[in-house]
mmCIF file of N, CA and C and ligand atoms in Angstrom:
data_model
loop_
_atom_site.group_PDB
_atom_site.id
_atom_site.type_symbol
_atom_site.label_atom_id
_atom_site.label_comp_id
_atom_site.label_asym_id
_atom_site.label_seq_id
_atom_site.Cartn_x
_atom_site.Cartn_y
_atom_site.Cartn_z
ATOM 1 N N MET R 64 -36.638 187.975 -187.846
ATOM 2 C CA MET R 64 -35.974 188.422 -186.712
ATOM 3 C C MET R 64 -36.100 187.670 -185.502
ATOM 4 N N GLY R 65 -35.067 187.341 -184.714
ATOM 5 C CA GLY R 65 -35.251 186.372 -183.582
ATOM 6 C C GLY R 65 -35.666 187.138 -182.349
ATOM 7 N N GLN R 66 -35.516 186.538 -181.225
ATOM 8 C CA GLN R 66 -35.848 187.062 -179.896
ATOM 9 C C GLN R 66 -35.147 188.416 -179.522
ATOM 10 N N TYR R 67 -33.853 188.454 -179.996
ATOM 11 C CA TYR R 67 -33.094 189.571 -179.646
ATOM 12 C C TYR R 67 -32.777 190.424 -180.880
ATOM 13 N N ARG R 68 -32.469 191.657 -180.752
ATOM 14 C CA ARG R 68 -32.065 192.613 -181.875
ATOM 15 C C ARG R 68 -30.560 192.124 -182.183
ATOM 16 N N THR R 69 -29.712 191.871 -181.298
ATOM 17 C CA THR R 69 -28.374 191.572 -181.526
ATOM 18 C C THR R 69 -28.031 190.343 -180.526
ATOM 19 N N HIS R 70 -27.293 189.446 -181.177
ATOM 20 C CA HIS R 70 -26.946 188.271 -180.421
ATOM 21 C C HIS R 70 -25.397 188.185 -180.498
ATOM 22 N N VAL R 71 -24.740 188.180 -179.360
ATOM 23 C CA VAL R 71 -23.217 188.187 -179.447
ATOM 24 C C VAL R 71 -22.721 186.943 -178.849
ATOM 25 N N PHE R 72 -21.912 186.218 -179.512
ATOM 26 C CA PHE R 72 -21.313 184.901 -179.070
ATOM 27 C C PHE R 72 -19.812 185.107 -178.849
ATOM 28 N N VAL R 73 -19.341 184.836 -177.756
ATOM 29 C CA VAL R 73 -17.935 184.959 -177.411
ATOM 30 C C VAL R 73 -17.319 183.457 -177.333
ATOM 31 N N CYS R 74 -16.268 183.173 -177.938
ATOM 32 C CA CYS R 74 -15.784 181.699 -177.886
ATOM 33 C C CYS R 74 -15.003 181.610 -176.533
ATOM 34 N N THR R 75 -15.675 180.790 -175.714
ATOM 35 C CA THR R 75 -15.061 180.757 -174.225
ATOM 36 C C THR R 75 -14.742 179.199 -173.948
ATOM 37 N N SER R 76 -14.872 178.349 -174.927
ATOM 38 C CA SER R 76 -14.602 176.942 -174.347
ATOM 39 C C SER R 76 -13.876 176.174 -175.514
ATOM 40 N N GLY R 77 -13.343 176.760 -176.483
ATOM 41 C CA GLY R 77 -12.546 176.065 -177.394
ATOM 42 C C GLY R 77 -11.120 175.859 -176.868
ATOM 43 N N ASP R 78 -10.217 175.256 -177.663
ATOM 44 C CA ASP R 78 -8.835 175.003 -177.282
ATOM 45 C C ASP R 78 -7.858 176.183 -177.227
ATOM 46 N N THR R 79 -8.198 177.336 -178.067
ATOM 47 C CA THR R 79 -7.255 178.344 -178.178
ATOM 48 C C THR R 79 -7.723 179.718 -177.685
ATOM 49 N N CYS R 80 -9.034 180.102 -177.978
ATOM 50 C CA CYS R 80 -9.506 181.374 -177.681
ATOM 51 C C CYS R 80 -9.384 181.616 -176.086
ATOM 52 N N PRO R 81 -9.595 180.752 -175.254
ATOM 53 C CA PRO R 81 -9.529 180.968 -173.776
ATOM 54 C C PRO R 81 -8.020 181.064 -173.403
ATOM 55 N N THR R 82 -7.097 180.740 -174.172
ATOM 56 C CA THR R 82 -5.738 180.804 -173.844
ATOM 57 C C THR R 82 -5.122 182.111 -174.381
ATOM 58 N N GLN R 83 -5.881 182.783 -175.298
ATOM 59 C CA GLN R 83 -5.474 184.057 -175.916
ATOM 60 C C GLN R 83 -6.022 185.312 -175.268
ATOM 61 N N GLY R 84 -6.922 185.198 -174.331
ATOM 62 C CA GLY R 84 -7.425 186.267 -173.556
ATOM 63 C C GLY R 84 -8.424 185.919 -172.534
ATOM 64 N N ASP R 85 -8.768 186.791 -171.740
ATOM 65 C CA ASP R 85 -9.697 186.442 -170.566
ATOM 66 C C ASP R 85 -11.008 186.546 -171.022
ATOM 67 N N VAL R 86 -11.435 185.603 -171.846
ATOM 68 C CA VAL R 86 -12.785 185.534 -172.520
ATOM 69 C C VAL R 86 -13.980 185.486 -171.656
ATOM 70 N N GLU R 87 -13.791 184.835 -170.430
ATOM 71 C CA GLU R 87 -14.857 184.928 -169.473
ATOM 72 C C GLU R 87 -15.195 186.279 -168.997
ATOM 73 N N GLN R 88 -14.120 187.039 -168.765
ATOM 74 C CA GLN R 88 -14.272 188.486 -168.511
ATOM 75 C C GLN R 88 -14.886 189.287 -169.607
ATOM 76 N N PHE R 89 -14.537 188.913 -170.921
ATOM 77 C CA PHE R 89 -15.177 189.547 -172.028
ATOM 78 C C PHE R 89 -16.753 189.484 -171.888
ATOM 79 N N VAL R 90 -17.152 188.284 -171.585
ATOM 80 C CA VAL R 90 -18.660 188.102 -171.486
ATOM 81 C C VAL R 90 -19.153 188.892 -170.433
ATOM 82 N N LYS R 91 -18.510 188.951 -169.291
ATOM 83 C CA LYS R 91 -19.025 189.708 -168.081
ATOM 84 C C LYS R 91 -18.985 191.208 -168.511
ATOM 85 N N TYR R 92 -17.973 191.683 -169.175
ATOM 86 C CA TYR R 92 -17.785 193.003 -169.449
ATOM 87 C C TYR R 92 -18.965 193.477 -170.256
ATOM 88 N N LEU R 93 -19.195 192.672 -171.422
ATOM 89 C CA LEU R 93 -20.289 193.043 -172.435
ATOM 90 C C LEU R 93 -21.650 192.899 -171.839
ATOM 91 N N ARG R 94 -21.871 191.945 -170.971
ATOM 92 C CA ARG R 94 -23.218 191.908 -170.401
ATOM 93 C C ARG R 94 -23.362 193.012 -169.525
ATOM 94 N N GLY R 95 -22.305 193.490 -168.746
ATOM 95 C CA GLY R 95 -22.420 194.650 -167.883
ATOM 96 C C GLY R 95 -22.763 195.940 -168.661
ATOM 97 N N GLU R 96 -22.056 196.009 -169.717
ATOM 98 C CA GLU R 96 -22.350 197.310 -170.534
ATOM 99 C C GLU R 96 -23.845 197.114 -171.047
ATOM 100 N N CYS R 97 -24.255 196.149 -171.436
ATOM 101 C CA CYS R 97 -25.569 196.034 -172.053
ATOM 102 C C CYS R 97 -26.661 196.303 -170.807
ATOM 103 N N ALA R 98 -26.360 195.870 -169.711
ATOM 104 C CA ALA R 98 -27.188 196.072 -168.595
ATOM 105 C C ALA R 98 -27.276 197.517 -168.216
ATOM 106 N N LYS R 99 -26.049 198.259 -168.204
ATOM 107 C CA LYS R 99 -26.067 199.620 -167.932
ATOM 108 C C LYS R 99 -26.661 200.553 -168.987
ATOM 109 N N ALA R 100 -26.672 200.107 -170.262
ATOM 110 C CA ALA R 100 -27.376 200.751 -171.318
ATOM 111 C C ALA R 100 -28.924 200.338 -171.447
ATOM 112 N N GLY R 101 -29.347 199.457 -170.493
ATOM 113 C CA GLY R 101 -30.777 199.099 -170.642
ATOM 114 C C GLY R 101 -31.042 198.220 -171.814
ATOM 115 N N LEU R 102 -30.166 197.431 -172.235
ATOM 116 C CA LEU R 102 -30.341 196.594 -173.328
ATOM 117 C C LEU R 102 -30.506 195.171 -173.038
ATOM 118 N N LYS R 103 -30.783 194.768 -171.832
ATOM 119 C CA LYS R 103 -30.929 193.334 -171.436
ATOM 120 C C LYS R 103 -31.949 192.577 -172.212
ATOM 121 N N THR R 104 -32.989 193.248 -172.660
ATOM 122 C CA THR R 104 -34.040 192.561 -173.424
ATOM 123 C C THR R 104 -33.774 192.486 -174.877
ATOM 124 N N GLU R 105 -32.854 193.399 -175.393
ATOM 125 C CA GLU R 105 -32.635 193.554 -176.797
ATOM 126 C C GLU R 105 -31.214 192.840 -177.255
ATOM 127 N N VAL R 106 -30.328 192.830 -176.302
ATOM 128 C CA VAL R 106 -28.962 192.247 -176.684
ATOM 129 C C VAL R 106 -28.631 191.092 -175.777
ATOM 130 N N ARG R 107 -28.281 190.020 -176.376
ATOM 131 C CA ARG R 107 -27.984 188.856 -175.549
ATOM 132 C C ARG R 107 -26.501 188.463 -175.816
ATOM 133 N N VAL R 108 -25.733 188.325 -174.738
ATOM 134 C CA VAL R 108 -24.317 187.973 -174.840
ATOM 135 C C VAL R 108 -24.133 186.497 -174.349
ATOM 136 N N ASN R 109 -23.713 185.646 -175.210
ATOM 137 C CA ASN R 109 -23.631 184.232 -174.757
ATOM 138 C C ASN R 109 -22.284 183.697 -174.870
ATOM 139 N N LYS R 110 -21.873 182.822 -174.000
ATOM 140 C CA LYS R 110 -20.680 182.039 -174.183
ATOM 141 C C LYS R 110 -20.885 181.099 -175.258
ATOM 142 N N ALA R 111 -19.803 180.720 -175.976
ATOM 143 C CA ALA R 111 -19.897 179.689 -177.141
ATOM 144 C C ALA R 111 -18.829 178.863 -177.130
ATOM 145 N N GLY R 112 -19.102 177.742 -177.658
ATOM 146 C CA GLY R 112 -17.908 176.836 -177.989
ATOM 147 C C GLY R 112 -17.218 177.206 -179.163
ATOM 148 N N CYS R 113 -16.204 176.382 -179.586
ATOM 149 C CA CYS R 113 -15.352 176.734 -180.617
ATOM 150 C C CYS R 113 -16.047 177.003 -181.965
ATOM 151 N N PHE R 114 -15.586 178.003 -182.617
ATOM 152 C CA PHE R 114 -16.098 178.367 -183.924
ATOM 153 C C PHE R 114 -15.381 177.690 -185.063
ATOM 154 N N SER R 115 -14.478 176.717 -184.757
ATOM 155 C CA SER R 115 -13.627 176.075 -185.744
ATOM 156 C C SER R 115 -12.796 176.970 -186.510
ATOM 157 N N GLN R 116 -12.235 177.988 -185.761
ATOM 158 C CA GLN R 116 -11.387 179.045 -186.518
ATOM 159 C C GLN R 116 -10.237 179.246 -185.521
ATOM 160 N N CYS R 117 -9.733 178.275 -184.749
ATOM 161 C CA CYS R 117 -8.898 178.375 -183.720
ATOM 162 C C CYS R 117 -7.554 179.005 -184.186
ATOM 163 N N GLY R 118 -7.022 179.678 -183.263
ATOM 164 C CA GLY R 118 -5.790 180.381 -183.607
ATOM 165 C C GLY R 118 -5.885 181.741 -183.869
ATOM 166 N N HIS R 119 -7.166 182.228 -184.051
ATOM 167 C CA HIS R 119 -7.432 183.669 -184.556
ATOM 168 C C HIS R 119 -8.019 184.490 -183.314
ATOM 169 N N GLY R 120 -7.976 183.867 -182.183
ATOM 170 C CA GLY R 120 -8.642 184.393 -181.041
ATOM 171 C C GLY R 120 -7.963 185.520 -180.428
ATOM 172 N N PRO R 121 -8.692 185.980 -179.308
ATOM 173 C CA PRO R 121 -10.092 185.662 -178.961
ATOM 174 C C PRO R 121 -11.032 186.073 -180.139
ATOM 175 N N MET R 122 -12.062 185.346 -180.296
ATOM 176 C CA MET R 122 -13.116 185.586 -181.393
ATOM 177 C C MET R 122 -14.389 185.748 -180.844
ATOM 178 N N MET R 123 -15.229 186.527 -181.486
ATOM 179 C CA MET R 123 -16.646 186.833 -181.244
ATOM 180 C C MET R 123 -17.370 186.812 -182.530
ATOM 181 N N VAL R 124 -18.650 186.529 -182.484
ATOM 182 C CA VAL R 124 -19.441 186.634 -183.615
ATOM 183 C C VAL R 124 -20.784 187.471 -183.199
ATOM 184 N N VAL R 125 -21.263 188.427 -184.065
ATOM 185 C CA VAL R 125 -22.454 189.135 -183.698
ATOM 186 C C VAL R 125 -23.470 188.921 -184.803
ATOM 187 N N TYR R 126 -24.674 188.452 -184.423
ATOM 188 C CA TYR R 126 -25.668 188.162 -185.269
ATOM 189 C C TYR R 126 -26.886 189.049 -184.946
ATOM 190 N N PRO R 127 -27.775 189.469 -185.826
ATOM 191 C CA PRO R 127 -27.870 188.815 -187.201
ATOM 192 C C PRO R 127 -26.903 189.458 -188.264
ATOM 193 N N ASP R 128 -26.058 190.345 -187.764
ATOM 194 C CA ASP R 128 -25.114 190.969 -188.643
ATOM 195 C C ASP R 128 -24.075 190.031 -189.326
ATOM 196 N N ASP R 129 -23.902 188.869 -188.734
ATOM 197 C CA ASP R 129 -22.891 187.966 -189.325
ATOM 198 C C ASP R 129 -21.594 188.603 -189.305
ATOM 199 N N VAL R 130 -21.214 189.318 -188.305
ATOM 200 C CA VAL R 130 -19.790 189.863 -188.262
ATOM 201 C C VAL R 130 -19.041 189.127 -187.328
ATOM 202 N N TRP R 131 -17.871 188.819 -187.756
ATOM 203 C CA TRP R 131 -16.948 187.956 -186.964
ATOM 204 C C TRP R 131 -15.773 188.853 -186.742
ATOM 205 N N TYR R 132 -15.365 188.741 -185.341
ATOM 206 C CA TYR R 132 -14.216 189.531 -184.883
ATOM 207 C C TYR R 132 -13.116 188.504 -184.510
ATOM 208 N N ALA R 133 -11.841 188.917 -184.772
ATOM 209 C CA ALA R 133 -10.770 188.055 -184.364
ATOM 210 C C ALA R 133 -9.697 188.938 -183.760
ATOM 211 N N GLY R 134 -8.917 188.229 -182.792
ATOM 212 C CA GLY R 134 -7.771 188.901 -182.194
ATOM 213 C C GLY R 134 -8.372 190.069 -181.289
ATOM 214 N N VAL R 135 -9.498 189.771 -180.652
ATOM 215 C CA VAL R 135 -10.084 190.830 -179.786
ATOM 216 C C VAL R 135 -9.253 190.940 -178.524
ATOM 217 N N GLY R 136 -9.010 192.160 -178.177
ATOM 218 C CA GLY R 136 -8.332 192.357 -176.827
ATOM 219 C C GLY R 136 -9.445 192.980 -175.891
ATOM 220 N N GLU R 137 -9.015 192.990 -174.609
ATOM 221 C CA GLU R 137 -9.914 193.572 -173.595
ATOM 222 C C GLU R 137 -10.059 194.986 -173.772
ATOM 223 N N SER R 138 -9.087 195.621 -174.473
ATOM 224 C CA SER R 138 -9.106 197.194 -174.645
ATOM 225 C C SER R 138 -9.978 197.449 -175.988
ATOM 226 N N ASP R 139 -10.472 196.423 -176.751
ATOM 227 C CA ASP R 139 -11.238 196.525 -177.858
ATOM 228 C C ASP R 139 -12.727 196.555 -177.472
ATOM 229 N N LEU R 140 -13.057 195.942 -176.349
ATOM 230 C CA LEU R 140 -14.387 195.627 -176.012
ATOM 231 C C LEU R 140 -15.399 196.939 -175.901
ATOM 232 N N GLN R 141 -14.858 198.048 -175.352
ATOM 233 C CA GLN R 141 -15.631 199.241 -175.377
ATOM 234 C C GLN R 141 -15.921 199.669 -176.665
ATOM 235 N N GLU R 142 -14.988 199.743 -177.592
ATOM 236 C CA GLU R 142 -15.201 200.096 -179.006
ATOM 237 C C GLU R 142 -16.430 199.284 -179.689
ATOM 238 N N ILE R 143 -16.211 197.911 -179.455
ATOM 239 C CA ILE R 143 -17.103 197.065 -180.052
ATOM 240 C C ILE R 143 -18.452 197.271 -179.525
ATOM 241 N N PHE R 144 -18.568 197.484 -178.229
ATOM 242 C CA PHE R 144 -19.825 197.696 -177.600
ATOM 243 C C PHE R 144 -20.509 199.044 -178.234
ATOM 244 N N GLU R 145 -19.721 200.145 -178.099
ATOM 245 C CA GLU R 145 -20.257 201.434 -178.460
ATOM 246 C C GLU R 145 -20.531 201.537 -180.024
ATOM 247 N N SER R 146 -19.602 201.167 -180.802
ATOM 248 C CA SER R 146 -19.643 201.318 -182.175
ATOM 249 C C SER R 146 -20.711 200.298 -182.906
ATOM 250 N N HIS R 147 -20.488 198.977 -182.361
ATOM 251 C CA HIS R 147 -21.354 198.013 -183.181
ATOM 252 C C HIS R 147 -22.613 197.636 -182.428
ATOM 253 N N ILE R 148 -22.545 197.347 -181.096
ATOM 254 C CA ILE R 148 -23.697 196.907 -180.449
ATOM 255 C C ILE R 148 -24.719 198.108 -180.199
ATOM 256 N N LEU R 149 -24.180 199.291 -179.865
ATOM 257 C CA LEU R 149 -25.009 200.354 -179.664
ATOM 258 C C LEU R 149 -25.499 201.083 -180.886
ATOM 259 N N HIS R 150 -24.494 201.232 -181.798
ATOM 260 C CA HIS R 150 -24.750 202.047 -183.014
ATOM 261 C C HIS R 150 -24.917 201.287 -184.380
ATOM 262 N N GLY R 151 -24.658 199.974 -184.319
ATOM 263 C CA GLY R 151 -24.734 199.205 -185.505
ATOM 264 C C GLY R 151 -23.593 199.330 -186.495
ATOM 265 N N LYS R 152 -22.458 199.801 -186.009
ATOM 266 C CA LYS R 152 -21.314 200.123 -186.955
ATOM 267 C C LYS R 152 -20.167 199.094 -186.531
ATOM 268 N N PRO R 153 -20.011 197.982 -187.354
ATOM 269 C CA PRO R 153 -18.868 197.068 -186.923
ATOM 270 C C PRO R 153 -17.496 197.715 -186.863
ATOM 271 N N VAL R 154 -16.705 197.238 -186.135
ATOM 272 C CA VAL R 154 -15.287 197.815 -186.014
ATOM 273 C C VAL R 154 -14.435 197.172 -186.988
ATOM 274 N N GLU R 155 -14.213 197.834 -188.022
ATOM 275 C CA GLU R 155 -13.515 197.365 -189.198
ATOM 276 C C GLU R 155 -12.175 196.758 -188.945
ATOM 277 N N ARG R 156 -11.426 197.305 -188.193
ATOM 278 C CA ARG R 156 -10.042 196.840 -187.842
ATOM 279 C C ARG R 156 -9.982 195.531 -187.228
ATOM 280 N N LEU R 157 -11.030 195.095 -186.571
ATOM 281 C CA LEU R 157 -11.123 193.781 -185.925
ATOM 282 C C LEU R 157 -11.824 192.721 -186.659
ATOM 283 N N LEU R 158 -12.303 192.984 -187.829
ATOM 284 C CA LEU R 158 -13.060 192.046 -188.731
ATOM 285 C C LEU R 158 -12.236 190.826 -188.933
ATOM 286 N N TYR R 159 -12.694 189.698 -188.871
ATOM 287 C CA TYR R 159 -12.038 188.388 -189.077
ATOM 288 C C TYR R 159 -11.656 188.319 -190.589
ATOM 289 N N ASN R 160 -10.411 187.930 -190.931
ATOM 290 C CA ASN R 160 -10.012 187.774 -192.185
ATOM 291 C C ASN R 160 -9.430 186.258 -192.364
ATOM 292 N N PRO R 161 -10.410 185.417 -192.655
ATOM 293 C CA PRO R 161 -10.083 184.044 -192.556
ATOM 294 C C PRO R 161 -8.936 183.414 -193.445
ATOM 295 N N GLY R 162 -8.564 184.200 -194.423
ATOM 296 C CA GLY R 162 -7.613 183.742 -195.284
ATOM 297 C C GLY R 162 -6.175 184.071 -194.670
ATOM 298 N N VAL R 163 -6.007 184.745 -193.598
ATOM 299 C CA VAL R 163 -4.836 185.199 -193.089
ATOM 300 C C VAL R 163 -4.549 184.377 -191.881
ATOM 301 N N LYS R 164 -3.272 183.935 -191.621
ATOM 302 C CA LYS R 164 -2.856 183.206 -190.486
ATOM 303 C C LYS R 164 -2.723 184.078 -189.292
ATOM 304 N N GLY R 165 -2.967 183.662 -188.114
ATOM 305 C CA GLY R 165 -2.883 184.531 -187.015
ATOM 306 C C GLY R 165 -4.050 185.274 -186.612
ATOM 307 N N PRO R 166 -4.053 186.045 -185.510
ATOM 308 C CA PRO R 166 -5.078 186.720 -185.081
ATOM 309 C C PRO R 166 -5.440 188.010 -185.962
ATOM 310 N N ASN R 167 -6.050 187.711 -187.094
ATOM 311 C CA ASN R 167 -6.688 188.892 -187.822
ATOM 312 C C ASN R 167 -5.624 189.808 -188.428
ATOM 313 N N LYS R 168 -4.491 189.256 -188.843
ATOM 314 C CA LYS R 168 -3.511 190.237 -189.361
ATOM 315 C C LYS R 168 -3.738 190.590 -190.799
ATOM 316 N N LYS R 169 -4.158 191.694 -190.929
ATOM 317 C CA LYS R 169 -4.249 192.377 -192.297
ATOM 318 C C LYS R 169 -3.159 193.380 -192.500
ATOM 319 N N PRO R 170 -2.490 193.330 -193.634
ATOM 320 C CA PRO R 170 -1.379 194.212 -193.768
ATOM 321 C C PRO R 170 -1.729 195.630 -193.501
ATOM 322 N N GLY R 171 -0.991 196.251 -192.653
ATOM 323 C CA GLY R 171 -1.200 197.713 -192.417
ATOM 324 C C GLY R 171 -2.415 198.060 -191.575
ATOM 325 N N THR R 172 -3.018 197.035 -190.929
ATOM 326 C CA THR R 172 -4.271 197.450 -190.157
ATOM 327 C C THR R 172 -3.895 197.403 -188.654
ATOM 328 N N ARG R 173 -2.902 196.952 -188.210
ATOM 329 C CA ARG R 173 -2.784 197.014 -186.763
ATOM 330 C C ARG R 173 -1.382 197.217 -186.418
HETATM 331 S S1 FES Y 220 -11.082 177.967 -179.798
HETATM 332 FE FE1 FES Y 220 -12.252 179.874 -180.360
HETATM 333 S S2 FES Y 220 -12.474 179.377 -182.502
HETATM 334 FE FE2 FES Y 220 -11.655 177.514 -181.765
#
């Protein structure tokens, strides 16, 4: 286990994710929620460069769970925080499906 229980990476500096959502604000929001929940020493939220999965953004990755999210919207952040970061349950409907073109489009899921 590393320094943190949970390490969240938000793609903020690739070519496409920053054009698909306000990813800088995503980082601020998640950091704020972690601080309010007293998790600053347990959960780290970092800005990240491109994950080489461009076009599926905005994207986030959560370690050590190795859970990748795609097509994340600002309105999804509270659910990701509460369900996954607080309670360890990934948000299934936002999981990255790399075989599908576009932001995480699984038939019948959105
Ligand atoms: S720009 Fe986010 S994965 Fe490439």
